[in-house]
């Protein structure tokens, strides 16, 4: 007789059902992020877990993670934070690249073809489209959430709304 070995489900087992509609997938992603960051004050731990959750929930990405706004004298720049994917550019000046424009403008950047975006910074040559959402606290951009896909036109307004809901949750958690 063959014995069935059951894998225990841990409290961190948030793997979603792959047939979920995007709206429901993002609702579950935000709820998982809420549960994992609730009561935790360490922003690095929270960004690390949320980057991992995006990687688990959002299909067809090659990179997902954070760039944090850091003051460098009188200038502000973006510095790489927790992510899933290949090693990436460490520092990005405000206003440069998709991330720098999102940080400087405080507005979501939904880019169907990164090669058509002036000043796009290529970290992973596989990236074809990109979604960058600022995390704002008290009117100031604290960080951006960056999602890259190897597919052209991967991101829709629904993806933007979903990652914006995640950014709103993280406003006082990172
Ligand atoms: N492509 C981004 C740089 C970050 S990597 O994609 C991880 C940009 O243009 O800002």
mmCIF file of C-alpha atoms and ligand atoms in Angstrom:
data_model
loop_
_atom_site.group_PDB
_atom_site.id
_atom_site.type_symbol
_atom_site.label_atom_id
_atom_site.label_comp_id
_atom_site.label_asym_id
_atom_site.label_seq_id
_atom_site.Cartn_x
_atom_site.Cartn_y
_atom_site.Cartn_z
ATOM 1 C CA UNK A 1 0.000 0.000 0.000
ATOM 2 C CA UNK A 2 1.282 3.427 -0.924
ATOM 3 C CA UNK A 3 1.460 5.836 1.950
ATOM 4 C CA UNK A 4 0.359 9.380 1.294
ATOM 5 C CA UNK A 5 2.765 11.951 2.654
ATOM 6 C CA UNK A 6 1.030 15.217 3.336
ATOM 7 C CA UNK A 7 2.996 18.419 3.207
ATOM 8 C CA UNK A 8 2.077 20.487 6.252
ATOM 9 C CA UNK A 9 0.531 23.844 5.381
ATOM 10 C CA UNK A 10 2.391 26.547 7.241
ATOM 11 C CA UNK A 11 1.115 29.963 8.276
ATOM 12 C CA UNK A 12 3.164 31.347 5.398
ATOM 13 C CA UNK A 13 1.579 29.174 2.752
ATOM 14 C CA UNK A 14 -0.260 31.839 0.773
ATOM 15 C CA UNK A 15 0.032 30.206 -2.635
ATOM 16 C CA UNK A 16 -3.062 31.313 -4.560
ATOM 17 C CA UNK A 17 -5.237 29.329 -6.909
ATOM 18 C CA UNK A 18 -3.891 30.085 -10.410
ATOM 19 C CA UNK A 19 -7.365 30.308 -11.945
ATOM 20 C CA UNK A 20 -8.286 33.378 -9.862
ATOM 21 C CA UNK A 21 -9.600 36.438 -11.681
ATOM 22 C CA UNK A 22 -7.195 39.400 -11.287
ATOM 23 C CA UNK A 23 -9.540 41.399 -8.993
ATOM 24 C CA UNK A 24 -9.907 38.440 -6.607
ATOM 25 C CA UNK A 25 -6.183 37.605 -6.864
ATOM 26 C CA UNK A 26 -5.253 41.175 -5.820
ATOM 27 C CA UNK A 27 -7.866 41.142 -3.019
ATOM 28 C CA UNK A 28 -6.257 37.969 -1.639
ATOM 29 C CA UNK A 29 -2.755 39.400 -2.127
ATOM 30 C CA UNK A 30 -3.637 42.513 -0.115
ATOM 31 C CA UNK A 31 -5.233 40.385 2.627
ATOM 32 C CA UNK A 32 -2.150 38.125 2.795
ATOM 33 C CA UNK A 33 0.085 41.225 2.987
ATOM 34 C CA UNK A 34 -2.114 42.649 5.745
ATOM 35 C CA UNK A 35 -1.883 39.401 7.729
ATOM 36 C CA UNK A 36 1.913 39.130 7.294
ATOM 37 C CA UNK A 37 2.690 42.753 8.214
ATOM 38 C CA UNK A 38 0.097 43.260 10.983
ATOM 39 C CA UNK A 39 1.830 44.362 14.173
ATOM 40 C CA UNK A 40 5.326 44.163 12.613
ATOM 41 C CA UNK A 41 7.259 47.424 12.799
ATOM 42 C CA UNK A 42 10.374 46.326 10.886
ATOM 43 C CA UNK A 43 10.060 47.818 7.415
ATOM 44 C CA UNK A 44 12.720 45.591 5.826
ATOM 45 C CA UNK A 45 10.910 42.459 7.035
ATOM 46 C CA UNK A 46 7.613 43.823 5.729
ATOM 47 C CA UNK A 47 9.008 44.771 2.310
ATOM 48 C CA UNK A 48 10.753 41.382 2.036
ATOM 49 C CA UNK A 49 7.572 39.439 2.757
ATOM 50 C CA UNK A 50 5.458 41.609 0.452
ATOM 51 C CA UNK A 51 7.977 41.234 -2.406
ATOM 52 C CA UNK A 52 7.792 37.457 -1.900
ATOM 53 C CA UNK A 53 3.968 37.587 -1.883
ATOM 54 C CA UNK A 54 3.856 39.541 -5.169
ATOM 55 C CA UNK A 55 6.133 36.873 -6.645
ATOM 56 C CA UNK A 56 3.753 34.137 -5.447
ATOM 57 C CA UNK A 57 0.473 35.794 -6.444
ATOM 58 C CA UNK A 58 1.092 37.786 -9.623
ATOM 59 C CA UNK A 59 1.759 35.580 -12.640
ATOM 60 C CA UNK A 60 4.165 36.280 -15.528
ATOM 61 C CA UNK A 61 6.685 38.515 -13.725
ATOM 62 C CA UNK A 62 10.478 38.288 -13.845
ATOM 63 C CA UNK A 63 11.121 40.855 -11.088
ATOM 64 C CA UNK A 64 9.117 42.383 -8.228
ATOM 65 C CA UNK A 65 10.258 44.494 -5.338
ATOM 66 C CA UNK A 66 10.971 47.829 -3.739
ATOM 67 C CA UNK A 67 13.132 50.876 -4.254
ATOM 68 C CA UNK A 68 13.264 53.152 -1.182
ATOM 69 C CA UNK A 69 13.550 56.938 -1.232
ATOM 70 C CA UNK A 70 16.799 57.917 0.486
ATOM 71 C CA UNK A 71 18.089 61.440 1.089
ATOM 72 C CA UNK A 72 21.622 62.028 -0.181
ATOM 73 C CA UNK A 73 22.549 65.488 1.073
ATOM 74 C CA UNK A 74 19.959 67.779 -0.499
ATOM 75 C CA UNK A 75 19.125 65.287 -3.242
ATOM 76 C CA UNK A 76 16.763 62.341 -3.055
ATOM 77 C CA UNK A 77 17.473 59.057 -4.797
ATOM 78 C CA UNK A 78 16.039 55.560 -4.976
ATOM 79 C CA UNK A 79 17.981 52.712 -3.400
ATOM 80 C CA UNK A 80 17.243 49.049 -4.021
ATOM 81 C CA UNK A 81 15.143 47.313 -1.365
ATOM 82 C CA UNK A 82 13.863 43.773 -0.894
ATOM 83 C CA UNK A 83 12.861 42.020 -4.110
ATOM 84 C CA UNK A 84 12.435 38.711 -5.905
ATOM 85 C CA UNK A 85 14.230 38.269 -9.206
ATOM 86 C CA UNK A 86 17.699 38.797 -10.620
ATOM 87 C CA UNK A 87 20.170 41.236 -9.007
ATOM 88 C CA UNK A 88 19.232 44.782 -9.989
ATOM 89 C CA UNK A 89 20.533 48.362 -10.278
ATOM 90 C CA UNK A 90 21.258 49.680 -6.790
ATOM 91 C CA UNK A 91 20.735 53.453 -7.072
ATOM 92 C CA UNK A 92 18.349 55.345 -9.359
ATOM 93 C CA UNK A 93 18.286 59.182 -9.453
ATOM 94 C CA UNK A 94 14.877 60.856 -8.946
ATOM 95 C CA UNK A 95 13.231 61.490 -12.297
ATOM 96 C CA UNK A 96 15.234 58.824 -14.147
ATOM 97 C CA UNK A 97 13.925 55.553 -15.457
ATOM 98 C CA UNK A 98 10.391 54.312 -14.837
ATOM 99 C CA UNK A 99 11.010 54.078 -11.082
ATOM 100 C CA UNK A 100 12.551 57.547 -10.849
ATOM 101 C CA UNK A 101 9.629 59.113 -12.733
ATOM 102 C CA UNK A 102 7.098 57.352 -10.446
ATOM 103 C CA UNK A 103 8.990 58.586 -7.367
ATOM 104 C CA UNK A 104 9.376 62.166 -8.619
ATOM 105 C CA UNK A 105 5.760 62.490 -9.815
ATOM 106 C CA UNK A 106 4.064 60.421 -7.106
ATOM 107 C CA UNK A 107 2.099 58.756 -9.913
ATOM 108 C CA UNK A 108 1.757 55.167 -11.067
ATOM 109 C CA UNK A 109 3.681 54.373 -14.261
ATOM 110 C CA UNK A 110 2.165 51.655 -16.456
ATOM 111 C CA UNK A 111 4.577 50.989 -19.309
ATOM 112 C CA UNK A 112 3.499 48.568 -22.049
ATOM 113 C CA UNK A 113 6.910 48.565 -23.762
ATOM 114 C CA UNK A 114 9.916 49.585 -21.672
ATOM 115 C CA UNK A 115 12.041 50.104 -24.795
ATOM 116 C CA UNK A 116 9.709 52.934 -25.817
ATOM 117 C CA UNK A 117 10.033 54.680 -22.412
ATOM 118 C CA UNK A 118 12.635 57.470 -22.590
ATOM 119 C CA UNK A 119 15.394 56.805 -20.058
ATOM 120 C CA UNK A 120 14.232 53.335 -19.103
ATOM 121 C CA UNK A 121 16.925 51.618 -17.009
ATOM 122 C CA UNK A 122 17.448 48.033 -18.108
ATOM 123 C CA UNK A 123 18.352 45.887 -15.102
ATOM 124 C CA UNK A 124 17.174 42.541 -16.416
ATOM 125 C CA UNK A 125 17.296 42.291 -20.222
ATOM 126 C CA UNK A 126 14.249 39.992 -20.061
ATOM 127 C CA UNK A 127 11.947 42.834 -18.932
ATOM 128 C CA UNK A 128 9.549 44.048 -21.630
ATOM 129 C CA UNK A 129 6.823 45.824 -19.657
ATOM 130 C CA UNK A 130 6.736 47.427 -16.244
ATOM 131 C CA UNK A 131 4.368 48.724 -13.553
ATOM 132 C CA UNK A 132 5.700 51.078 -10.868
ATOM 133 C CA UNK A 133 3.505 52.338 -8.017
ATOM 134 C CA UNK A 134 4.617 54.867 -5.391
ATOM 135 C CA UNK A 135 4.044 54.201 -1.680
ATOM 136 C CA UNK A 136 2.985 57.540 -0.203
ATOM 137 C CA UNK A 137 2.862 58.597 3.461
ATOM 138 C CA UNK A 138 1.693 62.059 4.504
ATOM 139 C CA UNK A 139 2.021 63.296 0.928
ATOM 140 C CA UNK A 140 5.627 62.078 0.585
ATOM 141 C CA UNK A 141 6.813 59.197 -1.579
ATOM 142 C CA UNK A 142 8.547 56.702 0.754
ATOM 143 C CA UNK A 143 9.280 53.968 -1.798
ATOM 144 C CA UNK A 144 8.076 52.503 -5.064
ATOM 145 C CA UNK A 145 6.833 49.002 -5.824
ATOM 146 C CA UNK A 146 8.296 47.846 -9.146
ATOM 147 C CA UNK A 147 6.914 44.899 -11.138
ATOM 148 C CA UNK A 148 8.604 43.760 -14.371
ATOM 149 C CA UNK A 149 7.329 41.262 -16.910
ATOM 150 C CA UNK A 150 9.007 39.450 -19.800
ATOM 151 C CA UNK A 151 5.753 39.995 -21.809
ATOM 152 C CA UNK A 152 4.989 43.158 -23.762
ATOM 153 C CA UNK A 153 1.826 44.869 -22.484
ATOM 154 C CA UNK A 154 1.561 42.531 -19.486
ATOM 155 C CA UNK A 155 -0.013 45.096 -17.111
ATOM 156 C CA UNK A 156 -3.576 46.425 -17.207
ATOM 157 C CA UNK A 157 -5.428 49.092 -15.243
ATOM 158 C CA UNK A 158 -6.598 46.216 -13.023
ATOM 159 C CA UNK A 159 -2.987 45.376 -12.174
ATOM 160 C CA UNK A 160 -2.310 49.054 -11.447
ATOM 161 C CA UNK A 161 -5.361 49.237 -9.141
ATOM 162 C CA UNK A 162 -4.302 46.037 -7.369
ATOM 163 C CA UNK A 163 -0.718 47.166 -6.721
ATOM 164 C CA UNK A 164 -2.040 50.618 -5.681
ATOM 165 C CA UNK A 165 -4.237 48.899 -3.050
ATOM 166 C CA UNK A 166 -1.113 47.111 -1.793
ATOM 167 C CA UNK A 167 0.824 50.413 -1.709
ATOM 168 C CA UNK A 168 -1.999 52.040 0.290
ATOM 169 C CA UNK A 169 -1.844 49.212 2.847
ATOM 170 C CA UNK A 170 1.936 49.585 3.142
ATOM 171 C CA UNK A 171 1.828 53.363 3.608
ATOM 172 C CA UNK A 172 2.379 53.100 7.376
ATOM 173 C CA UNK A 173 4.006 49.641 7.396
ATOM 174 C CA UNK A 174 7.305 50.346 5.658
HETATM 175 N N1 LIG B 1 13.551 49.366 -15.104
HETATM 176 C C1 LIG B 1 13.574 50.203 -13.928
HETATM 177 C C2 LIG B 1 14.799 49.940 -13.084
HETATM 178 C C3 LIG B 1 14.589 48.931 -12.022
HETATM 179 S S1 LIG B 1 14.603 47.339 -12.581
HETATM 180 O O1 LIG B 1 13.579 47.127 -13.579
HETATM 181 C C4 LIG B 1 14.439 46.269 -11.340
HETATM 182 C C5 LIG B 1 13.500 51.665 -14.313
HETATM 183 O O2 LIG B 1 13.563 52.015 -15.489
HETATM 184 O O3 LIG B 1 13.357 52.481 -13.412
#
